[in-house]
Short mmCIF file of C-alpha atoms and ligand atoms in Angstrom, two decimals:
data_model
loop_
_atom_site.label_atom_id
_atom_site.label_comp_id
_atom_site.label_asym_id
_atom_site.label_seq_id
_atom_site.Cartn_x
_atom_site.Cartn_y
_atom_site.Cartn_z
CA MET K 1 -41.96 -45.47 24.64
CA TRP K 2 -40.25 -48.80 24.02
CA ARG K 3 -37.27 -49.94 26.04
CA PRO K 4 -34.48 -52.39 25.27
CA SER K 5 -34.87 -53.90 28.71
CA HIS K 6 -38.13 -55.51 27.65
CA PHE K 7 -36.36 -58.06 25.51
CA PHE K 8 -33.85 -58.83 28.24
CA PHE K 9 -36.68 -59.00 30.64
CA ILE K 10 -38.44 -61.59 28.50
CA LEU K 11 -35.21 -63.59 28.31
CA CYS K 12 -34.73 -63.23 32.04
CA LEU K 13 -38.23 -64.40 32.71
CA TRP K 14 -37.50 -67.35 30.51
CA ALA K 15 -34.24 -68.14 32.15
CA CYS K 16 -34.92 -67.29 35.76
CA LEU K 17 -38.53 -67.99 36.62
CA ASP K 18 -39.27 -71.01 38.71
CA ALA K 19 -41.32 -73.48 36.74
CA LEU K 20 -44.66 -71.84 36.27
CA PRO K 21 -47.52 -74.31 36.46
CA VAL K 22 -47.72 -75.46 32.87
CA ALA K 23 -50.37 -78.14 32.73
CA VAL K 24 -49.20 -80.81 30.34
CA ASP K 25 -51.62 -83.66 29.97
CA LYS K 26 -49.87 -86.11 27.66
CA THR K 27 -53.07 -88.01 27.00
CA LYS K 28 -54.42 -85.03 25.17
CA VAL K 29 -53.48 -84.06 21.65
CA SER K 30 -51.78 -80.64 21.31
CA PRO K 31 -54.14 -77.88 20.24
CA PRO K 32 -54.17 -76.97 16.58
CA VAL K 33 -51.96 -73.99 15.75
CA ALA K 34 -54.93 -71.80 14.91
CA GLU K 35 -56.16 -72.14 18.49
CA LEU K 36 -52.93 -70.83 20.02
CA GLU K 37 -53.48 -67.43 21.58
CA PRO K 38 -52.01 -64.31 19.98
CA PRO K 39 -48.83 -62.80 21.50
CA LYS K 40 -49.15 -60.52 24.50
CA SER K 41 -45.57 -59.38 25.30
CA VAL K 42 -44.39 -55.76 25.22
CA ASP K 43 -43.14 -53.79 22.22
CA THR K 44 -39.34 -53.68 21.89
CA GLY K 45 -39.45 -51.07 19.12
CA LEU K 46 -37.16 -53.09 16.83
CA HIS K 47 -38.14 -53.08 13.18
CA TYR K 48 -38.78 -56.82 13.48
CA ASP K 49 -40.52 -56.45 16.83
CA ARG K 50 -43.73 -58.22 15.88
CA TYR K 51 -41.87 -61.20 14.47
CA LEU K 52 -39.61 -61.39 17.52
CA ARG K 53 -42.51 -61.31 19.94
CA GLU K 54 -44.56 -63.83 18.04
CA VAL K 55 -41.65 -66.27 17.86
CA ILE K 56 -40.94 -65.86 21.57
CA ASP K 57 -44.57 -66.23 22.53
CA PHE K 58 -45.14 -69.35 20.44
CA LEU K 59 -41.94 -71.00 21.63
CA GLU K 60 -42.98 -70.32 25.18
CA LYS K 61 -46.06 -72.45 24.61
CA ASP K 62 -43.92 -75.51 23.94
CA PRO K 63 -43.46 -77.49 27.20
CA HIS K 64 -40.04 -78.93 26.20
CA PHE K 65 -38.65 -75.58 25.15
CA ARG K 66 -40.02 -73.93 28.24
CA GLU K 67 -38.35 -76.51 30.46
CA LYS K 68 -34.99 -75.99 28.73
CA LEU K 69 -35.30 -72.28 29.35
CA HIS K 70 -35.30 -72.84 33.09
CA ASN K 71 -32.00 -74.66 32.84
CA THR K 72 -30.20 -72.25 30.54
CA ASP K 73 -28.56 -69.13 31.92
CA MET K 74 -28.63 -65.70 30.30
CA GLU K 75 -25.10 -65.88 28.91
CA ASP K 76 -25.78 -69.24 27.26
CA ILE K 77 -29.02 -67.90 25.76
CA LYS K 78 -27.09 -64.98 24.30
CA LEU K 79 -24.44 -67.35 22.98
CA GLY K 80 -27.11 -69.26 21.10
CA LYS K 81 -27.09 -72.51 23.11
CA LEU K 82 -30.85 -72.41 23.45
CA ALA K 83 -31.43 -72.23 19.71
CA THR K 84 -30.48 -75.90 19.22
CA GLU K 85 -33.45 -76.92 21.37
CA LEU K 86 -35.68 -75.84 18.53
CA ASP K 87 -35.29 -79.29 17.00
CA PHE K 88 -37.34 -80.76 19.86
CA VAL K 89 -40.35 -78.47 19.89
CA SER K 90 -43.76 -79.78 18.86
CA HIS K 91 -44.82 -80.07 15.26
CA HIS K 92 -47.62 -77.52 15.75
CA VAL K 93 -45.28 -74.86 17.06
CA ARG K 94 -42.76 -75.59 14.29
CA THR K 95 -45.48 -75.22 11.65
CA LYS K 96 -46.52 -71.93 13.20
CA LEU K 97 -42.90 -70.72 13.24
CA ASP K 98 -42.50 -71.63 9.55
CA GLU K 99 -45.59 -69.58 8.80
CA LEU K 100 -44.33 -66.62 10.86
CA LYS K 101 -41.02 -66.69 9.02
CA ARG K 102 -42.67 -66.75 5.59
CA GLN K 103 -44.80 -63.76 6.61
CA GLU K 104 -41.72 -61.93 7.87
CA VAL K 105 -39.75 -62.60 4.67
CA ASN K 106 -42.71 -61.34 2.62
CA ARG K 107 -43.00 -58.25 4.79
CA LEU K 108 -39.29 -57.49 4.36
CA ARG K 109 -39.44 -58.04 0.61
CA THR K 110 -42.39 -55.65 0.28
CA LEU K 111 -40.65 -53.11 2.50
CA ILE K 112 -37.44 -53.27 0.49
CA LYS K 113 -39.34 -52.94 -2.77
CA VAL K 114 -41.10 -49.82 -1.45
CA LYS K 115 -37.78 -48.37 -0.26
CA GLN K 116 -36.14 -49.05 -3.61
CA ASP K 117 -39.05 -47.41 -5.44
CA MET K 118 -38.95 -44.40 -3.15
CA ASN K 119 -35.18 -44.04 -3.54
CA GLY K 120 -35.58 -44.41 -7.29
CA GLU K 121 -38.13 -41.62 -7.32
CA LYS K 122 -35.78 -39.38 -5.36
CA GLY K 123 -32.93 -40.24 -7.70
CA MET K 124 -30.98 -41.77 -4.80
CA THR K 125 -28.83 -44.85 -5.18
CA VAL K 126 -29.82 -47.94 -3.23
CA ASP K 127 -27.63 -48.78 -0.23
CA HIS K 128 -27.42 -52.57 -0.62
CA GLN K 129 -25.50 -53.05 2.61
CA ALA K 130 -28.24 -51.30 4.57
CA LEU K 131 -30.89 -53.37 2.82
CA LEU K 132 -29.12 -56.64 3.61
CA LYS K 133 -28.93 -55.60 7.25
CA GLN K 134 -32.74 -55.73 7.34
CA PHE K 135 -32.48 -59.50 6.89
CA GLU K 136 -29.92 -60.19 9.60
CA HIS K 137 -32.46 -61.51 12.10
CA LEU K 138 -33.30 -64.53 9.92
CA ASN K 139 -31.79 -66.76 7.27
CA HIS K 140 -33.34 -65.44 4.09
CA MET K 141 -31.53 -68.01 1.92
CA ASN K 142 -34.20 -70.41 3.14
CA PRO K 143 -37.41 -68.36 3.14
CA HIS K 144 -39.76 -71.29 3.80
CA THR K 145 -38.94 -72.94 7.11
CA PHE K 146 -37.89 -71.73 10.54
CA GLU K 147 -34.67 -73.51 11.53
CA VAL K 148 -32.15 -73.46 14.40
CA GLU K 149 -30.16 -70.81 12.54
CA ASP K 150 -33.22 -68.55 12.43
CA LEU K 151 -33.68 -68.68 16.19
CA ASP K 152 -29.96 -68.19 16.75
CA ARG K 153 -29.90 -65.16 14.45
CA LEU K 154 -33.03 -63.70 16.03
CA ILE K 155 -31.64 -63.87 19.58
CA LYS K 156 -28.24 -62.48 18.54
CA SER K 157 -29.68 -59.65 16.41
CA ALA K 158 -32.13 -58.57 19.09
CA THR K 159 -29.45 -58.65 21.80
CA ASN K 160 -27.01 -56.71 19.67
CA ASP K 161 -29.51 -54.15 18.34
CA LEU K 162 -30.91 -53.44 21.77
CA GLU K 163 -27.44 -53.02 23.27
CA ASN K 164 -26.64 -50.42 20.61
CA PHE K 165 -29.88 -48.57 21.23
CA ASP K 166 -28.38 -46.04 23.67
CA LYS K 167 -25.46 -45.42 21.34
CA GLU K 168 -27.84 -44.44 18.57
CA ARG K 169 -29.73 -42.13 20.90
CA HIS K 170 -26.46 -40.35 21.78
CA GLU K 171 -25.70 -39.95 18.07
CA ASP K 172 -29.19 -38.55 17.43
CA PHE K 173 -28.70 -36.09 20.23
CA LYS K 174 -25.31 -35.00 18.90
CA ARG K 175 -26.84 -34.34 15.48
CA TYR K 176 -29.65 -32.40 17.13
CA GLU K 177 -27.12 -30.16 18.93
CA MET K 178 -25.05 -29.63 15.78
CA ALA K 179 -28.16 -28.71 13.77
CA LYS K 180 -29.10 -26.23 16.49
CA GLU K 181 -25.66 -24.59 16.35
CA HIS K 182 -25.68 -24.64 12.56
CA ASP K 183 -29.02 -22.79 12.47
CA ARG K 184 -27.79 -20.28 15.02
CA ARG K 185 -24.67 -19.47 13.00
CA LYS K 186 -26.69 -19.27 9.80
CA HIS K 187 -29.07 -16.82 11.45
CA LEU K 188 -26.15 -14.69 12.71
CA LYS K 189 -24.90 -14.30 9.14
CA THR K 190 -28.19 -12.66 8.13
CA LEU K 191 -27.82 -9.90 10.77
CA ASP K 192 -25.97 -6.59 10.62
CA GLU K 193 -23.09 -6.07 13.02
CA ASP K 194 -25.09 -4.43 15.83
CA ALA K 195 -27.84 -7.01 15.81
CA ARG K 196 -25.27 -9.80 15.62
CA LYS K 197 -23.45 -8.46 18.67
CA LYS K 198 -26.70 -8.26 20.63
CA GLU K 199 -27.64 -11.79 19.62
CA GLU K 200 -24.20 -13.12 20.66
CA GLU K 201 -24.46 -11.38 24.04
CA HIS K 202 -27.92 -12.82 24.59
CA PHE K 203 -26.63 -16.29 23.70
CA GLU K 204 -23.79 -16.04 26.24
CA GLU K 205 -26.19 -14.75 28.84
CA ILE K 206 -28.66 -17.64 28.54
CA LYS K 207 -25.76 -20.12 28.53
CA LYS K 208 -24.60 -18.67 31.82
CA LYS K 209 -28.13 -18.72 33.21
CA HIS K 210 -28.50 -22.37 32.28
CA ALA K 211 -25.20 -23.34 33.91
CA ASP K 212 -26.23 -21.61 37.15
CA HIS K 213 -28.06 -24.31 39.09
CA PRO K 214 -27.87 -26.06 42.48
CA LYS K 215 -25.39 -28.89 42.95
CA ILE K 216 -26.37 -32.13 41.29
CA ASN K 217 -26.05 -35.26 43.39
CA HIS K 218 -24.13 -38.15 41.91
CA PRO K 219 -26.81 -40.42 40.34
CA GLY K 220 -27.37 -43.57 42.37
CA SER K 221 -25.53 -42.23 45.43
CA GLN K 222 -26.99 -42.22 48.94
CA ASP K 223 -27.41 -38.42 48.78
CA GLN K 224 -29.37 -38.66 45.59
CA LEU K 225 -31.63 -41.49 46.71
CA LYS K 226 -32.17 -39.88 50.11
CA GLU K 227 -33.38 -36.73 48.39
CA VAL K 228 -35.98 -38.78 46.50
CA TRP K 229 -36.90 -40.57 49.72
CA GLU K 230 -37.40 -37.29 51.53
CA GLU K 231 -38.85 -35.00 48.87
CA ALA K 232 -40.72 -37.30 46.50
CA ASP K 233 -41.74 -40.00 48.99
CA GLY K 234 -42.18 -37.63 51.94
CA LEU K 235 -40.26 -39.91 54.32
CA ASP K 236 -37.86 -39.10 57.14
CA PRO K 237 -34.24 -39.16 55.89
CA ASN K 238 -33.16 -40.74 59.17
CA ASP K 239 -35.30 -43.79 58.37
CA PHE K 240 -33.71 -44.33 54.94
CA ASP K 241 -33.68 -48.02 54.15
CA PRO K 242 -32.42 -49.36 50.78
CA LYS K 243 -34.75 -52.36 50.68
CA THR K 244 -37.84 -50.25 51.37
CA PHE K 245 -36.60 -47.73 48.84
CA PHE K 246 -36.23 -50.48 46.23
CA ASN K 247 -39.72 -51.82 46.83
CA LEU K 248 -41.23 -48.33 46.74
CA HIS K 249 -39.70 -47.53 43.35
CA ASP K 250 -40.05 -50.94 41.70
CA THR K 251 -43.33 -49.54 40.43
CA ASN K 252 -44.46 -52.60 38.48
CA GLY K 253 -43.50 -54.85 41.39
CA ASP K 254 -41.54 -57.36 39.32
CA GLY K 255 -38.52 -57.41 41.65
CA TYR K 256 -36.24 -55.43 39.31
CA PHE K 257 -35.44 -51.82 38.52
CA ASP K 258 -35.80 -51.56 34.76
CA GLU K 259 -34.52 -48.62 32.74
CA GLN K 260 -37.72 -46.62 33.06
CA GLU K 261 -37.92 -47.10 36.81
CA LEU K 262 -34.29 -46.04 37.18
CA GLU K 263 -34.74 -42.98 35.01
CA ALA K 264 -37.76 -41.90 37.05
CA LEU K 265 -35.45 -41.65 40.09
CA PHE K 266 -33.50 -38.79 38.46
CA THR K 267 -36.41 -36.42 37.92
CA LYS K 268 -35.65 -34.49 41.15
CA GLU K 269 -32.03 -33.93 40.08
CA LEU K 270 -33.00 -32.92 36.54
CA GLU K 271 -35.51 -30.39 37.83
CA LYS K 272 -32.63 -28.55 39.48
CA VAL K 273 -31.19 -27.85 36.03
CA TYR K 274 -34.15 -27.84 33.63
CA ASP K 275 -37.38 -25.89 33.69
CA PRO K 276 -39.62 -26.15 30.60
CA THR K 277 -40.75 -22.54 31.07
CA HIS K 278 -37.18 -21.18 30.87
CA GLU K 279 -35.75 -20.14 27.51
CA GLU K 280 -32.29 -21.30 28.53
CA ASP K 281 -33.32 -24.88 29.31
CA ASP K 282 -33.69 -27.31 26.43
CA MET K 283 -35.82 -30.33 27.30
CA MET K 284 -34.05 -32.46 24.68
CA GLU K 285 -30.89 -31.90 26.70
CA MET K 286 -32.71 -32.90 29.84
CA GLU K 287 -33.62 -36.26 28.30
CA GLU K 288 -30.01 -36.79 27.21
CA GLU K 289 -28.91 -36.03 30.76
CA ARG K 290 -31.43 -38.55 32.09
CA LEU K 291 -30.09 -41.17 29.69
CA ARG K 292 -26.49 -40.49 30.80
CA MET K 293 -27.50 -40.83 34.45
CA ARG K 294 -29.30 -44.11 33.82
CA GLU K 295 -26.39 -45.53 31.83
CA HIS K 296 -23.98 -44.54 34.58
CA VAL K 297 -26.02 -46.22 37.32
CA MET K 298 -26.61 -49.33 35.19
CA ASN K 299 -22.87 -49.64 34.57
CA GLU K 300 -22.14 -49.39 38.29
CA VAL K 301 -24.93 -51.54 39.67
CA ASP K 302 -26.05 -54.07 37.07
CA THR K 303 -23.29 -56.61 37.65
CA ASN K 304 -24.74 -59.47 35.57
CA ARG K 305 -25.35 -57.07 32.63
CA ASP K 306 -28.95 -58.06 31.94
CA ARG K 307 -30.01 -54.39 31.91
CA LEU K 308 -32.08 -54.88 35.02
CA VAL K 309 -31.17 -54.10 38.63
CA SER K 310 -32.20 -56.85 41.00
CA LEU K 311 -32.71 -56.21 44.71
CA ASP K 312 -29.43 -58.06 45.45
CA GLU K 313 -27.50 -55.92 42.99
CA PHE K 314 -29.04 -52.80 44.47
CA ILE K 315 -28.25 -53.75 48.07
CA MET K 316 -24.70 -54.67 47.06
CA ALA K 317 -24.25 -51.23 45.48
CA THR K 318 -25.49 -49.46 48.61
CA ASN K 319 -22.71 -51.13 50.58
CA ARG K 320 -19.96 -49.70 48.39
CA LYS K 321 -17.80 -46.75 49.35
CA GLU K 322 -18.88 -44.81 46.24
CA PHE K 323 -22.47 -44.96 47.41
CA LEU K 324 -21.68 -43.13 50.62
CA GLU K 325 -18.86 -40.87 49.36
CA PRO K 326 -19.49 -40.24 45.68
CA ASP K 327 -17.55 -38.01 43.29
CA GLY K 328 -19.26 -34.95 41.88
CA TRP K 329 -21.39 -35.25 38.76
CA GLU K 330 -20.60 -33.26 35.63
CA THR K 331 -23.72 -32.04 33.88
CA LEU K 332 -24.08 -31.96 30.12
CA GLU K 333 -23.11 -28.32 29.62
CA GLN K 334 -19.78 -28.83 31.36
CA ASN K 335 -18.31 -30.76 28.46
CA PRO K 336 -18.51 -30.09 24.71
CA ILE K 337 -20.88 -32.45 22.92
CA TYR K 338 -19.12 -32.21 19.55
CA THR K 339 -15.86 -30.81 18.20
CA GLU K 340 -15.56 -28.00 15.63
CA GLU K 341 -14.28 -30.64 13.21
CA GLU K 342 -17.44 -32.74 13.71
CA LEU K 343 -19.61 -29.66 13.21
CA ARG K 344 -17.75 -28.85 10.00
CA GLU K 345 -18.31 -32.39 8.70
CA PHE K 346 -21.97 -32.22 9.67
CA GLU K 347 -22.38 -28.91 7.82
CA GLU K 348 -20.66 -30.35 4.75
CA HIS K 349 -23.05 -33.26 4.87
CA LEU K 350 -26.02 -30.87 5.10
CA ALA K 351 -24.65 -28.87 2.14
CA ARG K 352 -24.29 -32.05 0.07
CA GLU K 353 -27.84 -33.06 0.91
CA GLU K 354 -29.10 -29.62 -0.07
CA GLN K 355 -27.14 -29.78 -3.32
CA ASP K 356 -28.57 -33.22 -4.14
CA LEU K 357 -32.03 -31.93 -3.42
CA ASN K 358 -31.51 -28.89 -5.68
CA LEU K 359 -30.22 -31.07 -8.49
CA ARG K 360 -33.17 -33.34 -8.10
CA THR K 361 -35.57 -30.37 -8.05
CA ASN K 362 -33.98 -29.04 -11.26
CA ASP K 363 -34.31 -32.44 -12.89
CA LEU K 364 -37.94 -32.64 -11.88
CA MET K 365 -38.62 -29.16 -13.24
CA LYS K 366 -36.99 -30.08 -16.55
CA GLN K 367 -39.04 -33.28 -16.68
CA ARG K 368 -42.16 -31.27 -15.97
CA GLU K 369 -41.37 -28.77 -18.76
CA GLU K 370 -40.74 -31.65 -21.16
CA LEU K 371 -44.02 -33.28 -20.18
CA GLU K 372 -45.86 -30.01 -20.68
CA ARG K 373 -44.27 -29.61 -24.12
CA GLN K 374 -45.29 -33.15 -25.05
CA GLN K 375 -48.79 -32.47 -23.76
CA GLU K 376 -49.04 -29.36 -25.94
CA GLN K 377 -47.90 -31.37 -28.94
CA LEU K 378 -50.47 -34.03 -28.19
CA ASN K 379 -53.19 -31.41 -27.83
CA ALA K 380 -52.24 -29.90 -31.19
CA GLN K 381 -52.30 -33.36 -32.80
CA LYS K 382 -55.63 -34.07 -31.19
CA MET K 383 -57.13 -30.83 -32.50
CA GLU K 384 -55.75 -31.61 -35.96
CA LEU K 385 -57.36 -35.03 -35.84
CA GLN K 386 -60.65 -33.59 -34.64
CA ARG K 387 -60.61 -31.09 -37.53
CA ALA K 388 -59.88 -33.88 -40.03
CA HIS K 389 -62.64 -35.97 -38.48
CA SER K 390 -65.12 -33.08 -38.77
CA VAL K 391 -64.23 -32.63 -42.47
CA CYS K 392 -64.80 -36.35 -43.05
CA LEU K 393 -68.16 -36.21 -41.29
CA PHE K 394 -69.14 -33.18 -43.33
CA VAL K 395 -68.19 -34.87 -46.61
CA ARG K 396 -70.02 -38.05 -45.58
CA ASP K 397 -73.16 -36.15 -44.57
CA PHE K 398 -72.99 -34.17 -47.78
CA ARG K 399 -72.75 -37.34 -49.83
CA THR K 400 -75.52 -39.01 -47.88
CA ASN K 401 -77.78 -36.02 -48.37
CA GLU K 402 -76.93 -35.93 -52.05
CA HIS K 403 -77.61 -39.64 -52.35
CA ASN K 404 -80.88 -39.32 -50.44
CA SER K 405 -82.13 -36.49 -52.60
CA THR K 406 -81.21 -38.40 -55.80
CA HIS K 407 -82.91 -41.47 -54.36
CA LYS K 408 -86.03 -39.45 -53.47
CA GLU K 409 -85.99 -37.88 -56.93
CA THR K 410 -85.86 -41.36 -58.55
CA GLN K 411 -88.64 -42.66 -56.31
CA LYS K 412 -90.75 -39.62 -57.18
CA LYS K 413 -90.20 -40.29 -60.89
CA HIS K 414 -91.12 -43.98 -60.40
CA THR K 415 -94.32 -42.98 -58.62
CA GLU K 416 -95.19 -40.54 -61.39
CA VAL K 417 -94.56 -43.23 -64.00
CA LYS K 418 -96.70 -45.68 -61.99
CA ILE K 419 -99.53 -43.11 -61.78
CA LEU K 420 -99.31 -42.43 -65.55
CA ASN K 421 -99.41 -46.15 -66.26
CA VAL K 422 -102.48 -46.49 -64.16
CA1 CA R 501 -39.66 -53.15 38.12
CA1 CA R 502 -28.86 -57.18 36.70
#
């Protein structure tokens, strides 16, 4: 699964790494673009992911740009200050970036054309605003060359889109819950009174069963981490040491807790509430709970807001009062996910979609009937033509035969005359 932190991580690596040994021998000519290696960085999951990664990877190969990266902090990168350095990168890299942009513009154009065609087929109107949004990460007014504005737009779009990633996941989850409730109510309507009552009782019962679970530790608190330390790591709780804990759970050893590493820390807590073999526990809800926990800890601990927890940030958090004496943690089922009003709107939206679909189906059926009628007409015309053609052939053959027999008759007479003359 892709994670927003990857992009921030790439930026962080850019901004924070000590100068990696980049051998620059000025006596040598830069390698031709074709010889540059293909990109290797991780998938961000954005719809322009490939373009983003290729641009980043090629820029990273430019010694000047790379040097500037070391002297630019994260906030300045996000503000677009780095983008102006594009004017100083080597000609080879610039040419490659121009090519990447042209490919990206072509890809987007093809994609939009396909979407328009598909919408047209479904009888849906084209959402021009949504289509334009697809081009926000580059300046499509100039489709040929990659300029400062393109890099600026790319950094800002990626930062913004990745920051909104969690928000979209919450919205998806909300829709999932509303659809679940909608289906349940729809099913209830199909039952007689007795069956409905039984179903309602069963629903209340499993809700109660789900809510009955051991106390959940506040995510990121000493209690919570100590439980991981003791039960998952098998260590003595009396020896708990934040730095050792950090190193143990920084699984890729890069010196940061990323979102995945943080989320993995909550598995023990989540298992107290969710069991995949239990009817009352919905694993989609478990993942939403995991996301909420991770967001909460990130908000508390990630002070420089780069979506990564450094060892310093972690140690600082373990010294706070909240780490030692945390508040309780409210699990998902303790608060409503949507209001009745939101559910009503969602159901209206579903009804509209269903209506549109029915209208479209009716249209298609009418079109099909019309096509069938036209086909029948064509078949009738074709048969008529074939009949007329057969008559023509018959007449022609008849005439030919008649002609041939007259011809033969004449020849016979000529022969007879010739014989008589002889
Ligand atoms: Ca890590
Ligand atoms: Ca951080």
